[in-house]
Amino acid sequence: MDTLIRNGLIVTASECYTGDIAIEAGKIVQIGTGLEGADEIIDATGKYVFPGAIDVHVHLEMPSGALVTSDDFFSGTVAAAHGGTTCIIDFATQERGKPLSQAIATRRAVADSKTVIDYALHLEIIEVNERVLAEINELVKSGYPSFKLYMAYEEIMLQQDDLLSVLNQLAESGGIPMVHTENAWYIRQKVRRLLSKGKTATAYHPLSRPPEGEAEAAGRIILAGELVGCPVYIAHVSCSETLAKITAAQHNGLMVFAETCPQYLLLSSACFDEPEPERYVCSPPLRDPSHQEHLWPGLARGNLQVVSTDHCSWWLRGQKDQAENFTQIPGGLPGIETRLPLLYTFGVRTGHLSLNRLAAVTSTNPAKIFGLFPQKGTIMPGSDADLVIFDPHREVRLTAESLHQRVDHNPYAHLTVRGYPSVTLSRGRVIVRDGHFLGEPGMGRFLLRQPFEHGLTLL
Ligand code: URP
Ligand code: ZN
Ligand code: ZN
């Protein structure tokens, strides 16, 4: 046996129990008590052992116009590992007129030599035709079951008939769309009105993208999914109106899944009163704090099944602070490193979430929805030994300088968390121990995934 993690409180989506975990050749081979005889023994007494967190929504080294996000696949995955994330799903964006497979090759050429944890790619579809639909079918069957579709961002969004064609194809092929739901036309009108009145300041960004625009688009894609029998996964839910659409659809028996992100659970539009408010610009925008009173129970009840980060780090100085009006500010917040400690401190410690629910929303449910389970997403013999030994007492102030994300600001810098990963293992290898990174670039493996499983049970 290579490694033994001894005497930790093992937390899965359904159980908490004290035990030892034996690891060999990167896999969990045995769980029990009083296990002996490993090359390396890690004492986890007094600590939790979580399944490695999976972040199914990150944008590393993402090009946008002339800009590229500040975290590349090395810095971003090192930061992820420090925060207990052992697997990410990033995006490969279709290039107009080119096969989708080329987008995968382009992205892997950038990422493979840098990632330090295992990773996969969703395909982002920005153009639809018969050839693209045929390729979607082939891709689902060869390990790419998930596709990001945009209902906002006019340069890359799909029109309603194309959305329906893609959903129809995914229903036939066994895939699942991850959908950015905001109504682009409604936003266009809001922006036009604000700018025509000279309202160009950053604080107008949230007013240009109100909750009802997000909820309307969510309702529209849910209905499209219902029409063609396709599951739908709604990305970055920010408000109670969208949650209400999702909850109603689930009550009607529809296959609707959704994620929210720490920024919508913990930050609000009040941040726009602070200096340098462009730090907080993301889409959908931060909302009035009252929405959090709905999002936390929605997460606890299971209407929201996943917390991802939508990590999208832009330099504050030189990128976010260059805009002439709020429409030009690059959108997105950093967060790949801080999800688990934030959710533990402000979710578990406050009583919003149980330890099991934390494991479910950060690891097990994402693995199940996106075709990685049981290789990833749980602690059981046969699964990859992607594990986090989590010290529930370690306190960390989340300043940009104390973190490993390559970016000059952190939206949670005012917060101190209590509870932090002390050891992170990727396929049995310790890659972070007590704040020190022990891995190397390129050690993360690219993951092919299974098609969406109808009748899937989530916790
Ligand atoms: O503002 C955000 N969230 N930027 C990242 C891209 C997206 O919409 O997910
Ligand atoms: Zn999005
Ligand atoms: Zn995103």
Short mmCIF file of C-alpha atoms and ligand atoms in Angstrom, two decimals:
data_model
loop_
_atom_site.label_atom_id
_atom_site.label_comp_id
_atom_site.label_asym_id
_atom_site.label_seq_id
_atom_site.Cartn_x
_atom_site.Cartn_y
_atom_site.Cartn_z
CA MET A 1 0.00 0.00 0.00
CA ASP A 2 1.36 3.44 -0.91
CA THR A 3 -0.45 5.75 1.51
CA LEU A 4 -2.70 5.45 4.51
CA ILE A 5 -4.83 8.34 5.76
CA ARG A 6 -5.51 7.41 9.32
CA ASN A 7 -8.26 8.27 11.74
CA GLY A 8 -9.97 11.14 9.91
CA LEU A 9 -13.69 11.88 9.95
CA ILE A 10 -14.57 10.66 6.45
CA VAL A 11 -17.32 12.84 4.96
CA THR A 12 -19.27 11.76 1.89
CA ALA A 13 -22.55 13.08 0.53
CA SER A 14 -24.41 10.50 2.63
CA GLU A 15 -22.21 9.56 5.59
CA CYS A 16 -19.75 10.76 8.21
CA TYR A 17 -17.65 8.14 9.99
CA THR A 18 -14.18 7.80 11.47
CA GLY A 19 -11.84 5.52 9.56
CA ASP A 20 -8.65 4.89 7.62
CA ILE A 21 -8.29 5.15 3.83
CA ALA A 22 -5.73 2.96 2.03
CA ILE A 23 -4.39 4.15 -1.32
CA GLU A 24 -2.51 2.24 -3.97
CA ALA A 25 -1.55 3.29 -7.50
CA GLY A 26 -3.68 6.44 -7.23
CA LYS A 27 -6.89 4.66 -6.22
CA ILE A 28 -8.66 4.12 -2.94
CA VAL A 29 -8.28 0.39 -2.28
CA GLN A 30 -9.69 -0.07 1.20
CA ILE A 31 -11.55 1.81 3.93
CA GLY A 32 -11.61 0.47 7.45
CA THR A 33 -10.21 0.91 10.92
CA GLY A 34 -6.82 -0.12 12.28
CA LEU A 35 -5.32 -0.45 8.77
CA GLU A 36 -1.51 -0.86 8.71
CA GLY A 37 1.46 -1.18 6.42
CA ALA A 38 1.84 1.82 4.08
CA ASP A 39 4.91 3.63 2.77
CA GLU A 40 3.44 6.93 3.93
CA ILE A 41 1.04 7.50 6.79
CA ILE A 42 -0.94 10.73 7.09
CA ASP A 43 -2.51 11.29 10.48
CA ALA A 44 -5.92 12.93 10.01
CA THR A 45 -6.98 12.81 13.66
CA GLY A 46 -9.28 15.75 14.41
CA LYS A 47 -9.68 16.54 10.72
CA TYR A 48 -12.31 15.89 8.08
CA VAL A 49 -11.54 13.91 4.93
CA PHE A 50 -13.67 15.17 2.02
CA PRO A 51 -13.81 13.84 -1.53
CA GLY A 52 -11.69 16.24 -3.60
CA ALA A 53 -13.83 19.18 -4.62
CA ILE A 54 -14.81 19.44 -8.28
CA ASP A 55 -15.30 22.86 -9.84
CA VAL A 56 -17.37 22.45 -13.00
CA HIS A 57 -17.31 26.10 -14.03
CA VAL A 58 -13.95 27.84 -14.36
CA HIS A 59 -12.36 30.07 -16.99
CA LEU A 60 -8.56 29.77 -16.92
CA GLU A 61 -6.39 31.54 -19.47
CA MET A 62 -9.59 32.64 -21.18
CA PRO A 63 -9.14 34.94 -24.17
CA SER A 64 -11.68 37.73 -24.59
CA GLY A 65 -10.97 40.24 -27.34
CA ALA A 66 -7.43 41.46 -26.81
CA LEU A 67 -7.39 40.31 -23.16
CA VAL A 68 -6.65 37.01 -21.43
CA THR A 69 -7.68 36.20 -17.86
CA SER A 70 -4.83 36.45 -15.38
CA ASP A 71 -4.77 32.87 -14.09
CA ASP A 72 -3.35 30.38 -16.52
CA PHE A 73 -3.84 26.62 -16.25
CA PHE A 74 -0.83 26.37 -13.92
CA SER A 75 -1.53 29.20 -11.45
CA GLY A 76 -5.27 28.49 -11.52
CA THR A 77 -4.95 24.78 -10.79
CA VAL A 78 -2.27 25.35 -8.13
CA ALA A 79 -4.69 27.78 -6.45
CA ALA A 80 -7.50 25.25 -6.82
CA ALA A 81 -5.39 22.55 -5.14
CA HIS A 82 -4.60 24.85 -2.20
CA GLY A 83 -8.32 25.32 -1.72
CA GLY A 84 -9.16 21.60 -1.86
CA THR A 85 -10.28 21.39 -5.48
CA THR A 86 -8.85 18.36 -7.28
CA CYS A 87 -10.72 18.49 -10.56
CA ILE A 88 -11.99 21.30 -12.79
CA ILE A 89 -14.06 21.58 -15.92
CA ASP A 90 -13.07 24.53 -18.11
CA PHE A 91 -14.35 25.40 -21.60
CA ALA A 92 -13.30 24.93 -25.21
CA THR A 93 -14.94 27.59 -27.35
CA GLN A 94 -16.00 26.75 -30.88
CA GLU A 95 -14.28 28.85 -33.55
CA ARG A 96 -16.70 29.96 -36.26
CA GLY A 97 -16.61 27.71 -39.30
CA LYS A 98 -14.27 25.20 -37.66
CA PRO A 99 -15.00 21.74 -36.23
CA LEU A 100 -15.64 21.53 -32.49
CA SER A 101 -12.83 19.00 -32.21
CA GLN A 102 -10.43 21.74 -33.18
CA ALA A 103 -11.52 23.81 -30.17
CA ILE A 104 -10.64 20.88 -27.93
CA ALA A 105 -7.24 20.46 -29.55
CA THR A 106 -6.52 24.20 -29.25
CA ARG A 107 -7.44 24.27 -25.59
CA ARG A 108 -5.56 21.08 -24.71
CA ALA A 109 -2.45 22.46 -26.42
CA VAL A 110 -2.59 25.32 -23.91
CA ALA A 111 -3.64 23.36 -20.84
CA ASP A 112 -2.15 19.87 -20.85
CA SER A 113 1.41 20.85 -19.97
CA LYS A 114 0.31 23.21 -17.17
CA THR A 115 -2.55 21.69 -15.17
CA VAL A 116 -1.66 20.16 -11.83
CA ILE A 117 -5.05 18.54 -11.18
CA ASP A 118 -7.28 16.47 -13.43
CA TYR A 119 -9.43 18.44 -15.81
CA ALA A 120 -12.08 18.21 -18.47
CA LEU A 121 -13.66 20.59 -20.99
CA HIS A 122 -17.22 21.61 -21.76
CA LEU A 123 -17.72 22.64 -25.40
CA GLU A 124 -19.00 26.19 -25.87
CA ILE A 125 -21.25 26.32 -28.93
CA ILE A 126 -21.51 29.71 -30.63
CA GLU A 127 -22.68 28.65 -34.11
CA VAL A 128 -25.14 25.92 -35.10
CA ASN A 129 -25.58 24.05 -38.39
CA GLU A 130 -26.10 20.44 -39.50
CA ARG A 131 -22.38 19.68 -39.33
CA VAL A 132 -22.16 21.03 -35.78
CA LEU A 133 -25.17 18.99 -34.68
CA ALA A 134 -23.60 15.83 -36.11
CA GLU A 135 -20.37 16.59 -34.33
CA ILE A 136 -22.19 17.13 -31.02
CA ASN A 137 -23.51 13.59 -31.36
CA GLU A 138 -20.01 12.19 -31.97
CA LEU A 139 -18.52 14.20 -29.12
CA VAL A 140 -21.06 13.04 -26.55
CA LYS A 141 -20.24 9.46 -27.49
CA SER A 142 -16.50 10.04 -27.25
CA GLY A 143 -16.37 11.58 -23.77
CA TYR A 144 -17.69 15.16 -24.05
CA PRO A 145 -21.25 15.14 -22.69
CA SER A 146 -21.65 18.81 -21.73
CA PHE A 147 -22.04 21.98 -23.80
CA LYS A 148 -22.21 25.59 -22.64
CA LEU A 149 -24.81 27.69 -24.40
CA TYR A 150 -25.24 31.42 -23.96
CA MET A 151 -28.53 33.31 -23.98
CA ALA A 152 -26.65 36.56 -23.30
CA TYR A 153 -23.49 38.19 -24.74
CA GLU A 154 -24.66 39.08 -28.24
CA GLU A 155 -21.38 38.08 -29.96
CA ILE A 156 -21.57 34.45 -28.83
CA MET A 157 -25.18 33.77 -27.82
CA LEU A 158 -27.44 31.38 -29.70
CA GLN A 159 -30.83 32.40 -31.04
CA GLN A 160 -33.92 30.54 -29.86
CA ASP A 161 -34.18 28.17 -32.87
CA ASP A 162 -30.52 27.19 -32.53
CA LEU A 163 -30.93 26.62 -28.81
CA LEU A 164 -33.81 24.30 -29.55
CA SER A 165 -31.82 22.41 -32.22
CA VAL A 166 -28.92 21.87 -29.83
CA LEU A 167 -31.20 20.72 -27.02
CA ASN A 168 -32.94 18.36 -29.42
CA GLN A 169 -29.59 16.91 -30.44
CA LEU A 170 -28.40 16.60 -26.85
CA ALA A 171 -31.62 14.80 -25.90
CA GLU A 172 -30.97 12.29 -28.70
CA SER A 173 -27.26 11.92 -28.00
CA GLY A 174 -27.27 11.79 -24.19
CA GLY A 175 -25.69 15.15 -23.51
CA ILE A 176 -26.50 18.03 -21.18
CA PRO A 177 -26.40 21.80 -21.81
CA MET A 178 -24.98 24.19 -19.23
CA VAL A 179 -26.81 27.42 -19.96
CA HIS A 180 -25.99 31.04 -19.20
CA THR A 181 -29.50 32.39 -18.73
CA GLU A 182 -29.87 36.13 -19.12
CA ASN A 183 -32.16 37.77 -21.68
CA ALA A 184 -29.81 39.55 -24.12
CA TRP A 185 -32.50 41.76 -25.68
CA TYR A 186 -33.74 42.98 -22.31
CA ILE A 187 -30.15 43.79 -21.31
CA ARG A 188 -29.65 45.64 -24.61
CA GLN A 189 -32.65 47.86 -23.85
CA LYS A 190 -31.56 48.52 -20.29
CA VAL A 191 -28.01 49.40 -21.40
CA ARG A 192 -29.28 51.74 -24.11
CA ARG A 193 -31.51 53.60 -21.67
CA LEU A 194 -28.84 53.95 -18.99
CA LEU A 195 -26.15 55.15 -21.40
CA SER A 196 -28.52 57.60 -23.08
CA LYS A 197 -29.06 59.25 -19.69
CA GLY A 198 -25.30 59.44 -19.11
CA LYS A 199 -25.41 56.67 -16.52
CA THR A 200 -22.06 55.11 -17.33
CA ALA A 201 -20.63 54.40 -13.86
CA THR A 202 -19.78 50.86 -12.73
CA ALA A 203 -22.67 50.80 -10.26
CA TYR A 204 -25.09 50.76 -13.21
CA HIS A 205 -23.85 47.35 -14.38
CA PRO A 206 -26.22 45.38 -12.07
CA LEU A 207 -29.11 47.67 -13.02
CA SER A 208 -28.57 46.78 -16.67
CA ARG A 209 -29.03 43.05 -15.95
CA PRO A 210 -31.93 42.71 -13.51
CA PRO A 211 -33.12 39.44 -11.94
CA GLU A 212 -36.24 39.19 -14.10
CA GLY A 213 -34.06 39.02 -17.24
CA GLU A 214 -32.16 36.08 -15.76
CA ALA A 215 -35.36 34.32 -14.67
CA GLU A 216 -37.09 34.88 -18.01
CA ALA A 217 -34.23 33.21 -19.88
CA ALA A 218 -34.13 30.37 -17.36
CA GLY A 219 -37.84 29.78 -17.87
CA ARG A 220 -37.38 29.83 -21.65
CA ILE A 221 -34.59 27.23 -21.69
CA ILE A 222 -36.44 25.05 -19.18
CA LEU A 223 -39.45 25.09 -21.50
CA ALA A 224 -37.25 24.26 -24.50
CA GLY A 225 -35.77 21.34 -22.54
CA GLU A 226 -39.26 20.14 -21.70
CA LEU A 227 -40.36 20.35 -25.36
CA VAL A 228 -37.57 18.09 -26.59
CA GLY A 229 -36.96 15.96 -23.47
CA CYS A 230 -33.51 17.33 -22.71
CA PRO A 231 -32.04 17.82 -19.22
CA VAL A 232 -30.99 21.40 -18.53
CA TYR A 233 -28.27 22.68 -16.20
CA ILE A 234 -28.57 26.38 -15.34
CA ALA A 235 -25.25 28.09 -14.67
CA HIS A 236 -24.51 30.65 -11.93
CA VAL A 237 -28.00 31.21 -10.45
CA SER A 238 -27.91 34.58 -8.72
CA CYS A 239 -31.47 35.37 -7.68
CA SER A 240 -34.68 34.12 -6.12
CA GLU A 241 -36.67 34.62 -9.35
CA THR A 242 -34.50 32.13 -11.26
CA LEU A 243 -34.54 29.73 -8.33
CA ALA A 244 -38.35 29.88 -8.33
CA LYS A 245 -38.45 28.85 -12.02
CA ILE A 246 -36.07 25.97 -11.32
CA THR A 247 -37.99 24.81 -8.26
CA ALA A 248 -41.32 24.87 -10.12
CA ALA A 249 -39.83 22.87 -13.01
CA GLN A 250 -38.43 20.28 -10.62
CA HIS A 251 -41.81 19.98 -8.91
CA ASN A 252 -43.24 19.22 -12.35
CA GLY A 253 -40.76 16.37 -12.72
CA LEU A 254 -38.44 18.06 -15.23
CA MET A 255 -34.73 17.26 -15.36
CA VAL A 256 -33.53 20.68 -14.32
CA PHE A 257 -30.28 21.10 -12.43
CA ALA A 258 -28.57 24.26 -11.30
CA GLU A 259 -25.52 25.72 -9.68
CA THR A 260 -24.92 28.84 -7.71
CA CYS A 261 -21.55 30.34 -6.77
CA PRO A 262 -20.05 31.72 -3.53
CA GLN A 263 -20.30 35.28 -4.83
CA TYR A 264 -24.11 35.04 -4.99
CA LEU A 265 -24.30 33.44 -1.54
CA LEU A 266 -21.92 35.84 0.19
CA LEU A 267 -21.56 39.12 -1.72
CA SER A 268 -24.21 41.61 -2.76
CA SER A 269 -24.84 44.74 -4.77
CA ALA A 270 -23.77 46.69 -1.66
CA CYS A 271 -20.20 45.99 -2.86
CA PHE A 272 -20.78 48.64 -5.57
CA ASP A 273 -20.61 51.31 -2.85
CA GLU A 274 -16.96 50.37 -2.18
CA PRO A 275 -13.91 51.91 -3.84
CA GLU A 276 -12.93 50.31 -7.19
CA PRO A 277 -16.33 48.65 -7.64
CA GLU A 278 -15.31 47.20 -11.03
CA ARG A 279 -13.73 44.41 -8.92
CA TYR A 280 -17.25 43.11 -8.42
CA VAL A 281 -18.51 43.19 -11.99
CA CYS A 282 -19.68 39.78 -13.15
CA SER A 283 -22.65 38.42 -15.05
CA PRO A 284 -25.19 37.71 -13.77
CA PRO A 285 -24.41 40.56 -11.37
CA LEU A 286 -24.29 40.56 -7.60
CA ARG A 287 -27.81 41.05 -6.27
CA ASP A 288 -29.58 42.63 -3.34
CA PRO A 289 -28.70 40.66 -0.16
CA SER A 290 -32.31 39.49 0.20
CA HIS A 291 -31.70 36.91 -2.57
CA GLN A 292 -29.27 35.06 -0.31
CA GLU A 293 -32.17 34.21 2.02
CA HIS A 294 -33.55 32.12 -0.85
CA LEU A 295 -30.33 30.74 -2.31
CA TRP A 296 -29.03 29.14 0.91
CA PRO A 297 -32.26 27.18 1.58
CA GLY A 298 -32.46 26.31 -2.13
CA LEU A 299 -29.00 24.79 -1.84
CA ALA A 300 -29.81 23.00 1.40
CA ARG A 301 -33.11 21.59 0.02
CA GLY A 302 -31.57 20.36 -3.21
CA ASN A 303 -33.19 22.68 -5.76
CA LEU A 304 -29.65 23.91 -6.39
CA GLN A 305 -27.37 20.89 -6.54
CA VAL A 306 -23.95 22.38 -7.19
CA VAL A 307 -21.73 25.23 -6.04
CA SER A 308 -19.13 26.09 -8.67
CA THR A 309 -17.01 29.23 -8.74
CA ASP A 310 -17.22 30.66 -12.29
CA HIS A 311 -13.61 31.62 -11.56
CA CYS A 312 -12.71 34.27 -14.12
CA SER A 313 -9.86 36.39 -12.84
CA TRP A 314 -9.08 39.73 -14.43
CA TRP A 315 -6.39 42.08 -13.16
CA LEU A 316 -8.05 44.99 -11.42
CA ARG A 317 -5.21 47.29 -12.46
CA GLY A 318 -4.74 47.17 -16.21
CA GLN A 319 -7.82 45.15 -17.16
CA LYS A 320 -10.92 45.83 -15.05
CA ASP A 321 -10.04 49.49 -14.40
CA GLN A 322 -9.62 50.47 -18.07
CA ALA A 323 -13.27 50.82 -19.11
CA GLU A 324 -14.97 54.04 -20.19
CA ASN A 325 -18.38 52.76 -19.16
CA PHE A 326 -19.85 49.79 -17.31
CA THR A 327 -20.47 47.77 -20.49
CA GLN A 328 -16.73 47.54 -21.19
CA ILE A 329 -15.58 46.14 -17.83
CA PRO A 330 -14.38 42.53 -18.23
CA GLY A 331 -16.85 40.44 -16.22
CA GLY A 332 -15.96 37.76 -13.75
CA LEU A 333 -14.58 37.21 -10.26
CA PRO A 334 -11.77 35.07 -8.91
CA GLY A 335 -12.76 32.22 -6.57
CA ILE A 336 -11.18 28.90 -7.55
CA GLU A 337 -9.17 28.75 -4.31
CA THR A 338 -11.71 29.84 -1.74
CA ARG A 339 -14.91 27.84 -2.39
CA LEU A 340 -14.50 25.06 0.17
CA PRO A 341 -13.32 27.24 3.08
CA LEU A 342 -16.02 29.83 2.36
CA LEU A 343 -18.78 27.24 2.20
CA TYR A 344 -17.52 25.52 5.32
CA THR A 345 -17.24 28.77 7.30
CA PHE A 346 -20.39 30.53 6.09
CA GLY A 347 -22.43 27.46 5.14
CA VAL A 348 -21.64 24.65 7.58
CA ARG A 349 -20.61 26.69 10.63
CA THR A 350 -23.71 28.88 10.34
CA GLY A 351 -26.04 25.87 9.99
CA HIS A 352 -27.10 26.46 6.37
CA LEU A 353 -25.46 23.21 5.19
CA SER A 354 -24.56 19.89 6.78
CA LEU A 355 -21.10 18.42 6.22
CA ASN A 356 -22.71 15.86 3.89
CA ARG A 357 -24.41 18.57 1.89
CA LEU A 358 -21.07 20.34 1.54
CA ALA A 359 -19.56 17.17 0.05
CA ALA A 360 -22.62 16.75 -2.19
CA VAL A 361 -22.62 20.24 -3.69
CA THR A 362 -18.86 20.58 -4.12
CA SER A 363 -18.03 17.06 -5.28
CA THR A 364 -20.60 14.28 -5.59
CA ASN A 365 -23.35 16.08 -7.50
CA PRO A 366 -20.99 17.79 -9.95
CA ALA A 367 -19.33 14.41 -10.63
CA LYS A 368 -22.71 12.75 -11.23
CA ILE A 369 -24.20 15.46 -13.43
CA PHE A 370 -21.10 15.80 -15.60
CA GLY A 371 -20.23 12.12 -16.08
CA LEU A 372 -17.30 11.68 -13.72
CA PHE A 373 -18.89 9.51 -11.02
CA PRO A 374 -17.71 7.20 -9.38
CA GLN A 375 -14.16 7.78 -10.63
CA LYS A 376 -14.45 11.19 -8.96
CA GLY A 377 -16.87 12.67 -6.44
CA THR A 378 -16.83 10.20 -3.59
CA ILE A 379 -14.70 8.21 -1.18
CA MET A 380 -14.99 4.51 -1.90
CA PRO A 381 -12.79 1.63 -3.05
CA GLY A 382 -12.11 1.93 -6.77
CA SER A 383 -12.44 5.72 -6.89
CA ASP A 384 -9.49 8.00 -7.62
CA ALA A 385 -7.74 9.00 -4.41
CA ASP A 386 -8.59 12.70 -4.86
CA LEU A 387 -8.96 13.70 -1.23
CA VAL A 388 -8.86 16.75 1.00
CA ILE A 389 -7.81 16.61 4.62
CA PHE A 390 -9.57 19.60 6.09
CA ASP A 391 -8.63 21.25 9.38
CA PRO A 392 -11.85 22.68 10.86
CA HIS A 393 -9.94 25.06 13.14
CA ARG A 394 -7.40 26.65 10.82
CA GLU A 395 -8.07 30.37 10.37
CA VAL A 396 -7.08 32.21 7.21
CA ARG A 397 -7.70 35.82 6.18
CA LEU A 398 -8.51 35.74 2.50
CA THR A 399 -6.39 38.62 1.25
CA ALA A 400 -5.21 38.49 -2.36
CA GLU A 401 -1.61 38.20 -1.06
CA SER A 402 -2.35 35.18 1.15
CA LEU A 403 -3.81 33.21 -1.78
CA HIS A 404 -2.27 31.55 -4.84
CA GLN A 405 -4.67 32.87 -7.48
CA ARG A 406 -2.67 35.08 -9.87
CA VAL A 407 -4.69 38.25 -9.50
CA ASP A 408 -4.36 41.57 -7.67
CA HIS A 409 -7.66 41.56 -5.78
CA ASN A 410 -9.91 39.19 -3.93
CA PRO A 411 -13.62 39.87 -3.41
CA TYR A 412 -13.52 38.02 -0.05
CA ALA A 413 -10.48 39.92 1.28
CA HIS A 414 -12.57 41.33 4.13
CA LEU A 415 -13.36 37.82 5.39
CA THR A 416 -11.54 35.41 7.70
CA VAL A 417 -12.47 31.77 7.28
CA ARG A 418 -12.30 29.16 10.02
CA GLY A 419 -11.68 25.76 8.43
CA TYR A 420 -9.13 25.20 5.66
CA PRO A 421 -7.57 22.32 3.72
CA SER A 422 -4.30 21.15 5.23
CA VAL A 423 -3.47 18.36 2.74
CA THR A 424 -4.74 17.84 -0.81
CA LEU A 425 -4.15 14.59 -2.67
CA SER A 426 -4.55 14.12 -6.40
CA ARG A 427 -4.78 10.48 -7.43
CA GLY A 428 -3.01 9.50 -4.21
CA ARG A 429 -0.19 11.98 -4.46
CA VAL A 430 0.11 14.79 -1.91
CA ILE A 431 0.13 17.97 -3.96
CA VAL A 432 -0.44 20.50 -1.17
CA ARG A 433 0.67 20.13 2.42
CA ASP A 434 0.28 22.94 4.96
CA GLY A 435 0.24 25.63 2.32
CA HIS A 436 3.16 24.23 0.27
CA PHE A 437 2.63 23.08 -3.28
CA LEU A 438 4.39 19.76 -3.96
CA GLY A 439 3.20 18.92 -7.47
CA GLU A 440 4.42 19.92 -10.87
CA PRO A 441 3.00 21.40 -14.07
CA GLY A 442 1.35 18.90 -16.38
CA MET A 443 0.64 16.25 -13.74
CA GLY A 444 -3.12 16.74 -14.11
CA ARG A 445 -4.76 14.29 -16.50
CA PHE A 446 -7.33 15.15 -19.13
CA LEU A 447 -10.63 13.39 -18.43
CA LEU A 448 -13.10 11.91 -20.86
CA ARG A 449 -16.57 11.58 -19.37
CA GLN A 450 -19.69 9.46 -19.59
CA PRO A 451 -22.94 10.60 -21.23
CA PHE A 452 -25.63 12.14 -19.02
CA GLU A 453 -27.38 9.47 -17.00
CA HIS A 454 -31.16 9.79 -17.09
CA GLY A 455 -32.73 8.83 -13.76
CA LEU A 456 -29.63 9.94 -11.94
CA THR A 457 -30.06 10.28 -8.17
CA LEU A 458 -28.56 13.36 -6.64
CA LEU A 459 -28.10 14.10 -2.98
O1 URP B 1 -19.00 37.54 -15.62
C1 URP B 1 -18.75 36.35 -15.78
N1 URP B 1 -19.41 35.44 -15.11
N2 URP B 1 -17.82 35.98 -16.64
C2 URP B 1 -17.48 34.67 -17.01
C3 URP B 1 -18.25 34.19 -18.19
C4 URP B 1 -19.61 33.67 -17.81
O2 URP B 1 -20.61 34.28 -18.14
O3 URP B 1 -19.72 32.61 -17.21
ZN ZN B 2 -21.96 32.43 -17.90
ZN ZN B 3 -18.55 31.37 -16.52
#
